[in-house]
XYZ file of C-alpha atoms in Angstrom:
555
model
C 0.000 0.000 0.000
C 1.329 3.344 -0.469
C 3.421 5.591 2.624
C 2.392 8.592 1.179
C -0.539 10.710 1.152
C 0.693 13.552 -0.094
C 4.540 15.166 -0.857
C 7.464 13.493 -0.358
C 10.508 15.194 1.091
C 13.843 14.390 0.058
C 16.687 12.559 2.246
C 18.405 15.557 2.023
C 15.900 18.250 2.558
C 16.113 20.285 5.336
C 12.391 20.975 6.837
C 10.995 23.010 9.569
C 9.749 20.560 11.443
C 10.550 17.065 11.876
C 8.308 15.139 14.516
C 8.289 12.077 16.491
C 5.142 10.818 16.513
C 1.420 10.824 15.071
C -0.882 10.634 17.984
C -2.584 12.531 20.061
C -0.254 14.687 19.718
C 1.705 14.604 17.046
C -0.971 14.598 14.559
C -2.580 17.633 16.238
C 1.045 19.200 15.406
C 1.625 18.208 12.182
C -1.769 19.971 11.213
C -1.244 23.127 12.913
C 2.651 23.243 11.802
C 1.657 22.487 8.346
C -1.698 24.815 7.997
C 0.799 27.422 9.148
C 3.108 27.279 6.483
C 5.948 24.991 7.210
C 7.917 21.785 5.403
C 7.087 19.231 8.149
C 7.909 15.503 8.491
C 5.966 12.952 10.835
C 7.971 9.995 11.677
C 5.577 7.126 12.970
C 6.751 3.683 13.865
C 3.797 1.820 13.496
C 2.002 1.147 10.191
C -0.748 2.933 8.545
C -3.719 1.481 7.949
C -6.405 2.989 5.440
C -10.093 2.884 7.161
C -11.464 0.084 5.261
C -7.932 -2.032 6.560
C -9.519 -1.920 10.642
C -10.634 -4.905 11.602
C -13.634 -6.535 14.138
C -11.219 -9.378 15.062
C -10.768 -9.203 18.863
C -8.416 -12.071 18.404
C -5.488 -10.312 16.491
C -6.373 -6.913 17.925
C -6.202 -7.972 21.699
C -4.654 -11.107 21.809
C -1.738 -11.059 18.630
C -1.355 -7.426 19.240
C -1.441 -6.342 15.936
C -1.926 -2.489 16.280
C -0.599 -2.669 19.051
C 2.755 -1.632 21.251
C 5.870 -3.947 19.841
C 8.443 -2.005 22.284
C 9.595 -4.626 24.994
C 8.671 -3.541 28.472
C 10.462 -4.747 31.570
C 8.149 -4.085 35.243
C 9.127 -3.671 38.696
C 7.964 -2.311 41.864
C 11.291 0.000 43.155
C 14.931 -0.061 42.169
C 16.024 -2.754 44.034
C 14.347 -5.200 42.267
C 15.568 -6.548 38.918
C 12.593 -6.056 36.380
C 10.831 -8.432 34.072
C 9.377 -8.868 31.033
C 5.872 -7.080 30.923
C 3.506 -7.981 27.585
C 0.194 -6.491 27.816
C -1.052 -9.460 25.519
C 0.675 -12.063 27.654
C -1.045 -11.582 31.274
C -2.529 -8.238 30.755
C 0.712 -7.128 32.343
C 2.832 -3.875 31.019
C 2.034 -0.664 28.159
C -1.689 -1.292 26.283
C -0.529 1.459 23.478
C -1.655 1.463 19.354
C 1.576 1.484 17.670
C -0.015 2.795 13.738
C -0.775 6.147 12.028
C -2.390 7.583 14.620
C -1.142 6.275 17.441
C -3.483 5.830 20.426
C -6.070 8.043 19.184
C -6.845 5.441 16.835
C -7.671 2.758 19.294
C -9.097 4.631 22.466
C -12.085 4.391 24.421
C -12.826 8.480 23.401
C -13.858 9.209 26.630
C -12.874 13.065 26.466
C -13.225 15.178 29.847
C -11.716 18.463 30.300
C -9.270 18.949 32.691
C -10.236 21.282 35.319
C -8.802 24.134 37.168
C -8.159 21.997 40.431
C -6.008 19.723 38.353
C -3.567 22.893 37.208
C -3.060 24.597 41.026
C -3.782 21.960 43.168
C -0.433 21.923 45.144
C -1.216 25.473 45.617
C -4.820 24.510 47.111
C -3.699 21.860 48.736
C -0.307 22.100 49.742
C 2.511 19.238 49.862
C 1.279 15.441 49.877
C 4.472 13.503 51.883
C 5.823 10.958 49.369
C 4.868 13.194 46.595
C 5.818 15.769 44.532
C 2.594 17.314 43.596
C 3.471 21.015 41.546
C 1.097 23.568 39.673
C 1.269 23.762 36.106
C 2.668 27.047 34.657
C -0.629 27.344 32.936
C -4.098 27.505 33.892
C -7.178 26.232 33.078
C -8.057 29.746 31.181
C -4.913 29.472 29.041
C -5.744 26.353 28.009
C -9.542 26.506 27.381
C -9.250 28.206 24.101
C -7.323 24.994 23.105
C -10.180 22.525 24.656
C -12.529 24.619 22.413
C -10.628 23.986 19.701
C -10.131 20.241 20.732
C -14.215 20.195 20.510
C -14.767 21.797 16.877
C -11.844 20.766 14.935
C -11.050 17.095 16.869
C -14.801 16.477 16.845
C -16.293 15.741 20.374
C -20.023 15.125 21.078
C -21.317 16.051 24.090
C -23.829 18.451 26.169
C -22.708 21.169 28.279
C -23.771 22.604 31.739
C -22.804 18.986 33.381
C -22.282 19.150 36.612
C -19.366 20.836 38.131
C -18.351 21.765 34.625
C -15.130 24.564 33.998
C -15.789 27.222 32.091
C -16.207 27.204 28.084
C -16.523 29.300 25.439
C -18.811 27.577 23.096
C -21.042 24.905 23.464
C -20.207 21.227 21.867
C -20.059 20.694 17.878
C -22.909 18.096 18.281
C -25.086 16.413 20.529
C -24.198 13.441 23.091
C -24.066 10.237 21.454
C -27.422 7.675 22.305
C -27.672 6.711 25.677
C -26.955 2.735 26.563
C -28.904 0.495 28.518
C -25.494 1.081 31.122
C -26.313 4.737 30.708
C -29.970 4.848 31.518
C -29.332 2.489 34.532
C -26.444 4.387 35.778
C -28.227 7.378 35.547
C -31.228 6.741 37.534
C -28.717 4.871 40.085
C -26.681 8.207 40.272
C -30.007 10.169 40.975
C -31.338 7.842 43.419
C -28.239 8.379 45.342
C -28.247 11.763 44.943
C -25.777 12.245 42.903
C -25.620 14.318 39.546
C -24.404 12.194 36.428
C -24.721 13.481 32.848
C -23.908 12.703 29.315
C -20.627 11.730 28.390
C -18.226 13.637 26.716
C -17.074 11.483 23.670
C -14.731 11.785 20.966
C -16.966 10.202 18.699
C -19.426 11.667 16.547
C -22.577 11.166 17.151
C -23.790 13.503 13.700
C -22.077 14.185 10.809
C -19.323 16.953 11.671
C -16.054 18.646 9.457
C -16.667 15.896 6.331
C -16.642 12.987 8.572
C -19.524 10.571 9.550
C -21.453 9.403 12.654
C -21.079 6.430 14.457
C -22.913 3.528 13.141
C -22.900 1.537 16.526
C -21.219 -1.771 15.770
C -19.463 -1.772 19.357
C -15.846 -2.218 18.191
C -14.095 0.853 19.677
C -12.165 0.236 22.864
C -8.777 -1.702 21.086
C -10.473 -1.388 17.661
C -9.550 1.315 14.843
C -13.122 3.122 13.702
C -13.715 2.192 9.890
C -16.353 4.986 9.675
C -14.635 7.479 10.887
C -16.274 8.290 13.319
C -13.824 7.981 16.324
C -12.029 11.270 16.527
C -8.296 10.144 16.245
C -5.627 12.269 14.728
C -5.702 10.065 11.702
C -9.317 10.817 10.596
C -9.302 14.533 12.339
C -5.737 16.312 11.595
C -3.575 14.055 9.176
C -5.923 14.359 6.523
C -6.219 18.357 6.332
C -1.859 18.162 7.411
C -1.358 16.484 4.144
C -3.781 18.515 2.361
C -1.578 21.492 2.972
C 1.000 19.554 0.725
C 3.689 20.683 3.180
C 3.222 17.298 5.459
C 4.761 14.130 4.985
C 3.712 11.009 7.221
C 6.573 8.657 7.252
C 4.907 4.973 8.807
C 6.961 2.463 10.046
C 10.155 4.182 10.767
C 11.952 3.979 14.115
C 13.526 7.240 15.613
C 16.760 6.366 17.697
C 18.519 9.184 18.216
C 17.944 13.089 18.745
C 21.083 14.774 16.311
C 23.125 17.401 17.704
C 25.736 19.793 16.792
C 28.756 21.340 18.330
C 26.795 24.730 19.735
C 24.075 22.362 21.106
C 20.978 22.974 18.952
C 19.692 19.627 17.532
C 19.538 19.126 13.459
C 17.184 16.203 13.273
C 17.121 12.960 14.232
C 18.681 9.101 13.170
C 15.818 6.306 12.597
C 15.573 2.943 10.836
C 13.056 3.149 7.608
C 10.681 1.280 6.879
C 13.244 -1.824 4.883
C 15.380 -1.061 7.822
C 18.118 1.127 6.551
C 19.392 3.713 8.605
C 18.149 7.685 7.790
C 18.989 11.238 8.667
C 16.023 13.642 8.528
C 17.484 17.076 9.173
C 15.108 19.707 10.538
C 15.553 23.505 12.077
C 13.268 21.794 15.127
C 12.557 18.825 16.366
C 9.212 18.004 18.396
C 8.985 14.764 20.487
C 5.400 13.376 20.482
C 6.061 9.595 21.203
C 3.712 9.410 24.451
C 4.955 9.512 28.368
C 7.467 6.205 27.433
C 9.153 6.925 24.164
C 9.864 10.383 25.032
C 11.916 9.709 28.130
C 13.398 6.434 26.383
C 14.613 7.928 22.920
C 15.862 11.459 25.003
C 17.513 8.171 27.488
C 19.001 6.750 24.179
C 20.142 10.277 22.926
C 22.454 11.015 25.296
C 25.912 12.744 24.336
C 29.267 13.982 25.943
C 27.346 17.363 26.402
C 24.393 15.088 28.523
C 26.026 12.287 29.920
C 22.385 11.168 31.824
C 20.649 11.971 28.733
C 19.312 14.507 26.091
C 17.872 17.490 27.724
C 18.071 16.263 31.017
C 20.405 18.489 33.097
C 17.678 18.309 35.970
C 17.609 14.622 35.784
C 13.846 15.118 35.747
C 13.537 12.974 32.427
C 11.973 9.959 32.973
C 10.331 10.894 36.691
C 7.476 11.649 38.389
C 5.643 8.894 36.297
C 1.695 9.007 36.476
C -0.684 5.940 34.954
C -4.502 6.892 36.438
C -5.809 4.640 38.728
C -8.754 2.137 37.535
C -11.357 0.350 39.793
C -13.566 -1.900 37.508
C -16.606 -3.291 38.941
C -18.737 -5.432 36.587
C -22.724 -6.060 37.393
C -25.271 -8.691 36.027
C -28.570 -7.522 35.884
C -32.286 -9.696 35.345
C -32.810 -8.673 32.117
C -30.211 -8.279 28.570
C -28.507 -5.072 28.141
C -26.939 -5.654 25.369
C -23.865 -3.699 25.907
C -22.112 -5.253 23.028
C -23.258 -2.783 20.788
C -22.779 1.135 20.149
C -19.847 3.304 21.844
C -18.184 2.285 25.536
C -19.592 4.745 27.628
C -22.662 7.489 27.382
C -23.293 8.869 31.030
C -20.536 9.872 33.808
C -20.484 11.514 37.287
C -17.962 13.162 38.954
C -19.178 14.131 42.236
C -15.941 13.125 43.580
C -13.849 15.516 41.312
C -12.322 17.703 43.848
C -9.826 15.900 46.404
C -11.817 15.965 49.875
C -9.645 16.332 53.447
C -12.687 14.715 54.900
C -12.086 11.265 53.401
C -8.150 11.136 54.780
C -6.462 11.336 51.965
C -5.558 12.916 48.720
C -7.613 11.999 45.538
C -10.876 12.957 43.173
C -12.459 11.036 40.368
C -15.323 10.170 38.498
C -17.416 6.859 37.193
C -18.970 5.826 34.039
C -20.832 3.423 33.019
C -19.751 1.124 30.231
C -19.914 -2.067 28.167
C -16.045 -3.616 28.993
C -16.373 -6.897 28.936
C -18.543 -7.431 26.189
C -15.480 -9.008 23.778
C -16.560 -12.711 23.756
C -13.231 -13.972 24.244
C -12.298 -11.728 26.499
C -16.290 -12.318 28.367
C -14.979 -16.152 28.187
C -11.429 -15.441 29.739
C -12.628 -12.696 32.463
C -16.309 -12.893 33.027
C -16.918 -14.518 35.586
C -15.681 -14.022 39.473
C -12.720 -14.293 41.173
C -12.214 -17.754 41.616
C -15.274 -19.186 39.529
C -14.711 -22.141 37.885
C -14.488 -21.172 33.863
C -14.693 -24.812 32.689
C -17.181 -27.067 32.362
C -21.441 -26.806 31.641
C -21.878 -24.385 34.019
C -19.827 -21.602 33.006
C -20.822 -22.097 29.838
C -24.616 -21.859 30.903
C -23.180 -19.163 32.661
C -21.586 -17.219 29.791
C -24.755 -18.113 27.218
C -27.227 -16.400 29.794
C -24.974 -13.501 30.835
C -23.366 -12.111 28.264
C -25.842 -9.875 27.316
C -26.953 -9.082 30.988
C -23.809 -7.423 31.608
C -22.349 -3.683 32.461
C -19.472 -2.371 34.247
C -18.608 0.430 36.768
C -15.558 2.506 36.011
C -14.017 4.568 38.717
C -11.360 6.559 37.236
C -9.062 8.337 39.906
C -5.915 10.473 40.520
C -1.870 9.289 40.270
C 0.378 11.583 42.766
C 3.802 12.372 41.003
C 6.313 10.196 42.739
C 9.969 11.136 41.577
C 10.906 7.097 42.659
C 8.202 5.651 39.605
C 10.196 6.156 36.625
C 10.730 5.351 33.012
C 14.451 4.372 32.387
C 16.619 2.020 29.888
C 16.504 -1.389 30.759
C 20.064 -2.525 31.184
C 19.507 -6.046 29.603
C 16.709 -6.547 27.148
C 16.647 -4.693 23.675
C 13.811 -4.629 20.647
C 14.236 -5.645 17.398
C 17.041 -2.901 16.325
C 18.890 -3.644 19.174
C 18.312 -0.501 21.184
C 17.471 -0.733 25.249
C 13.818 -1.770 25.959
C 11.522 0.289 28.345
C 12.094 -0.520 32.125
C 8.757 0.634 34.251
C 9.330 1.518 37.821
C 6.128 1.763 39.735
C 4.839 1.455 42.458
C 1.446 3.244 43.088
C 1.467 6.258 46.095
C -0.965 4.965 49.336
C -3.287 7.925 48.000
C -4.199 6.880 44.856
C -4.966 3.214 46.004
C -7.068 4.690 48.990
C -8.785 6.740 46.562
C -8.982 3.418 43.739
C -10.694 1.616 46.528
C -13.156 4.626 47.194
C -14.284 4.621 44.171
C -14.582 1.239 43.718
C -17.139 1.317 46.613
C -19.175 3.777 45.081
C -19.060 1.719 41.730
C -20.985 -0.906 43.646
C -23.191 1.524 45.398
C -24.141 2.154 41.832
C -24.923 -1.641 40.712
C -26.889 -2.053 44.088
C -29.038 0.883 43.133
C -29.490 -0.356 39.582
C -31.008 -3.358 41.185
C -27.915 -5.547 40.096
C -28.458 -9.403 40.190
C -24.649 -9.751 40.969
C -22.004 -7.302 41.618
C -18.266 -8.865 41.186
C -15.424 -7.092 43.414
C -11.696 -7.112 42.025
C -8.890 -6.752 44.659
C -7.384 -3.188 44.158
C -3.608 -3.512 43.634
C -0.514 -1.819 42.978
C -0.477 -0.973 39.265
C 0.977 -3.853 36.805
C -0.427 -2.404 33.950
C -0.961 1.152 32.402
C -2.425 2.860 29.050
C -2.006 6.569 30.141
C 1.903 7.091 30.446
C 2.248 10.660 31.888
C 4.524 13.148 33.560
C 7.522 12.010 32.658
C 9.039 15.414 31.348
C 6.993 17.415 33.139
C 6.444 21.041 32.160
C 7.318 24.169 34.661
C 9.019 27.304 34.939
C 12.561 25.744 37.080
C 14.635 24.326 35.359
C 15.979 22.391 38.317
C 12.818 21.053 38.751
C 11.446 20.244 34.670
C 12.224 19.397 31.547
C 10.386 22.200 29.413
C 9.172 25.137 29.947
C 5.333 26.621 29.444
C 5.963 26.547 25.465
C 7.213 22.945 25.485
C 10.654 24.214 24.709
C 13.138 21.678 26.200
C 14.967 24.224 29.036
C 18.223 22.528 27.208
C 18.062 22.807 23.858
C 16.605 25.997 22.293
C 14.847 24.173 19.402
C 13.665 20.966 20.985
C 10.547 20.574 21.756
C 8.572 17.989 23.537
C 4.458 17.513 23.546
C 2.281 14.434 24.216
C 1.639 12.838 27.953
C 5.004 13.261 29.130
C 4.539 17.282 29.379
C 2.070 17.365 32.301
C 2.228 18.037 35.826
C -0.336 16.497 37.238
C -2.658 12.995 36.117
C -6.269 14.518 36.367
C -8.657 12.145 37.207
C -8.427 9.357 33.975
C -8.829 10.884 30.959
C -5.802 13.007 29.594
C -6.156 12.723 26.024
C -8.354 15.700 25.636
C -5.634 17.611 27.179
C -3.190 16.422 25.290
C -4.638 17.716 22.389
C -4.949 20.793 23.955
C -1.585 21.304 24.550
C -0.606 20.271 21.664
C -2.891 23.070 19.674
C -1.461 25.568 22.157
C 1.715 24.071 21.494
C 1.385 24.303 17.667
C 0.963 28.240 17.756
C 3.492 29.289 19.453
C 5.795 26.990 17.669
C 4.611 28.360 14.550
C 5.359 32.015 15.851
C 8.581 30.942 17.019
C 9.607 30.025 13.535
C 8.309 33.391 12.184
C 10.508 35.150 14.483
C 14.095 32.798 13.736
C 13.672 31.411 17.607
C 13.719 28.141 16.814
């Protein structure tokens, strides 16, 4: 299949922009960059895949892991221990990433809240949590919300505003809130009953026809599963289209960044990767952006390291790679009298977050919210994980039990808070290397008291939910330390010290005048489970003043 969509640089050119990275992010940059007026190059190391190529096949998608992320992942709980092999697909253990065109936008659940303005000056508000190293942002919600607004109209996110507790915002949502789910309906009357105040989900996922895209047609295959329709609102139906429109964007697939380039003054001139048959390139740029998500970031600026940054690129503070935040998760499925039939349509239509703000009265740090949503409605996966802890999955009753259930399913989400702790890192792993040889990704991590004291609150009010809904069943999960993660965050955070951070409130690297960095390694604190839309954000915000550093030679 063809690479490219549009103009092709080449080797030799020298472009604007050369970024690392087609998600969230980097797709989000590579529009703005481009619409502005510069040469820019996207390197992606995954595949791309044209709509019609996403499959329904939970087999390949979850279990061969065939969008997903090929980097080898090592796991351990602190630095004395020796860390091991971590496969998400092999014992739902280590990074659950998409590694195509894309990135993760192209497999995620879409659940899209805004940030709030707790979650920017909350060590402020709050002062220091011990074990921690909570900090405010440089920014605030108000710089940002332009950039959420944006996020809304040009990303495409359905929704309704005035929900409850809701931040400021300048206009309302592009459309409405997708259909509300049997899970919705029940949640919602659960939520009410208890006197709580849930409301319709923010989603990016059309639910109308919006910028030349169309709506979601229902067929249930989003969480893990690229949207043929269009409909999901990644960065490769959204932003790489109109970036290679511009015919000033190339999108490179399958190439493998190693190394950030620099010369002797210090500024960087591009970067080293392995193309797509393998053979070893040099794309030369006046800037390089790092968009490779809260992992690769920290691990290619690990693997750039030079006599000028002995402990790695950009990393005088020896802040990259630390303060490491994941979200914490409390899943409680339900079985209910009558089918559901959560198998079909999007993952999640209502939410609540009542618990938002971090509360003094419950004795310890932490907010969050809960949704309602289908989970485990994958029949594999339903076959594999359905039933409780301990319950025999052999034999003619389980399967009685999985032919009567599976529709008569729904889960509880609680989605909480991660405290920065400088000890829960992302280094090189000393032993194990990927395909090309280079170190693999070594996870340190081991979740902060808080955030399991607030998992566990949650996960009570999750059930409080079920028993409301007039749930048959209710299944608890233990709540653990974290073995697993799919939002990789904070891991060169943004601030004003550069002591203290890795770049500053423009996402210029305090080291090296024109690198930047932008995706979930740039913030400060976790929110409460759903960063993506603020990743976006910042990378819109990002995009501008990029783009008017270039005008002005500071770059």
């Amino acid at each position: 299949m063809p690479q490219s969509y549009s103009v092709k640089y080449p080797p030799s050119a020298v472009v604007d922009f050369v970024i690392v990275g087609s998600g969230a992010a980097g797709g989000v940059l590579a529009k703005e960059l481009s619409v502005a007026g510069f040469a820019v190059v996207v390197l992606e190391k995954g595949p791309r895949l044209r709509p019609e190529q996403f499959a329904h096949d939970e087999y390949r998608y979850l279990f061969q892991n065939e969008i997903g992320f090929k980097t080898p992942v090592t796991w351990r709980e602190h630095a004395k221990q020796v860390a091991t092999p971590a496969s998400f697909n092999d014992g739902m253990r280590g990074i659950w990433a998409a590694q195509v065109v894309g990135g993760s936008s192209v497999h995620f659940t879409a659940n899209f809240w805004r940030f709030r303005p707790v979650d920017f000056d909350e060590r402020s508000r709050l002062g220091a949590i011990p074990g921690a190293s909570l900090a405010d942002w440089p920014i605030s919600y108000d710089d940002l919300e332009p950039y959420y607004t944006k996020v809304d109209w040009e990303v495409g996110v359905s929704g309704a505003a005035g929900g409850w507790g809701e931040p400021r915002r300048s206009r309302p949502y592009p459309v409405p809130p997708l259909p509300v789910k049997s899970a919705g309906v029940l949640f919602e009357r659960a939520a009410k009953k208890l006197g709580w105040h849930p409301f319709p989900a923010p989603m990016a996922i059309l639910s109308r026809p919006h910028n030349g895209r169309g709506a979601c047609q229902s067929c249930g295959f989003c969480m893990g599963y690229g949207c043929e329709f269009g409909a999901k609102s990644s960065t490769l139906a959204s932003m790489i289209p109109i970036a290679e429109r511009t015919g000033r964007c190339e999108v490179r697939a399958n190439c493998h960044v190693r190394k950030v380039e620099l010369d002797a003054k210090g500024r960087a001139t591009g970067v080293i990767y392995f193309d797509a048959q393998g053979k070893e390139q040099l794309q030369r740029a006046r800037a390089v952006v790092l968009a490779c998500n809260g992992a690769e970031t920290p691990r290619l600026l690990l693997m750039s390291k030079n006599k000028h940054f002995p402990q790695g690129l950009a990393n005088s503070s020896g802040m990259v790679g630390k303060h490491l935040m994941f979200n914490g998760g409390a899943i409680v499925p339900g079985l209910y009298e009558h089918p559901l039939n959560e198998y079909k349509g999007v993952q999640v239509t209502r939410i609540a977050l009542d618990w938002y703000d971090s509360d003094a009265k419950r004795g310890f740090y932490g907010g969050g919210g809960l949704d309602a949503r289908a989970d485990l409605t994958l029949p594999i996966f339903w076959g594999l994980a359905g039933g409780a802890p301990g319950q025999r999955n052999w034999g003619s009753d389980y399967k009685a039990f999985l032919a009567h259930n599976f529709t008569r399913q729904m889960s509880v989400m609680g989605h909480t808070t991660s405290l920065p702790v400088e000890s829960n890192t992302i280094t090189l792993d000393p032993t194990l290397t990927d395909a090309h040889g280079l170190p693999a990704i070594r996870v340190t991590y081991r979740d902060h008291e808080d955030d399991l004291k607030m998992t566990r609150f949650m996960q009570e009010r999750a059930r409080e939910i079920h028993v409301a809904a007039g749930a048959k069943q209710v299944v608890d999960f233990p709540v653990g330390v974290s073995t697993s993660a799919a939002h990789l965050l904070g891991t060169c955070r943004m601030g004003n010290d550069p002591k203290s951070s890795v770049v500053d409130r423009f996402h210029r690297t305090h080291d090296v005048r024109n690198l930047f960095i932008c995706d979930g390694s740039s913030l400060v604190t976790s929110g409460r489970g759903q960063p993506t839309m603020t990743i976006m954000a910042l990378a819109f915000r990002a995009g501008e003043h990029l783009a008017a550093f270039a005008r002005r030679g500071e770059i």
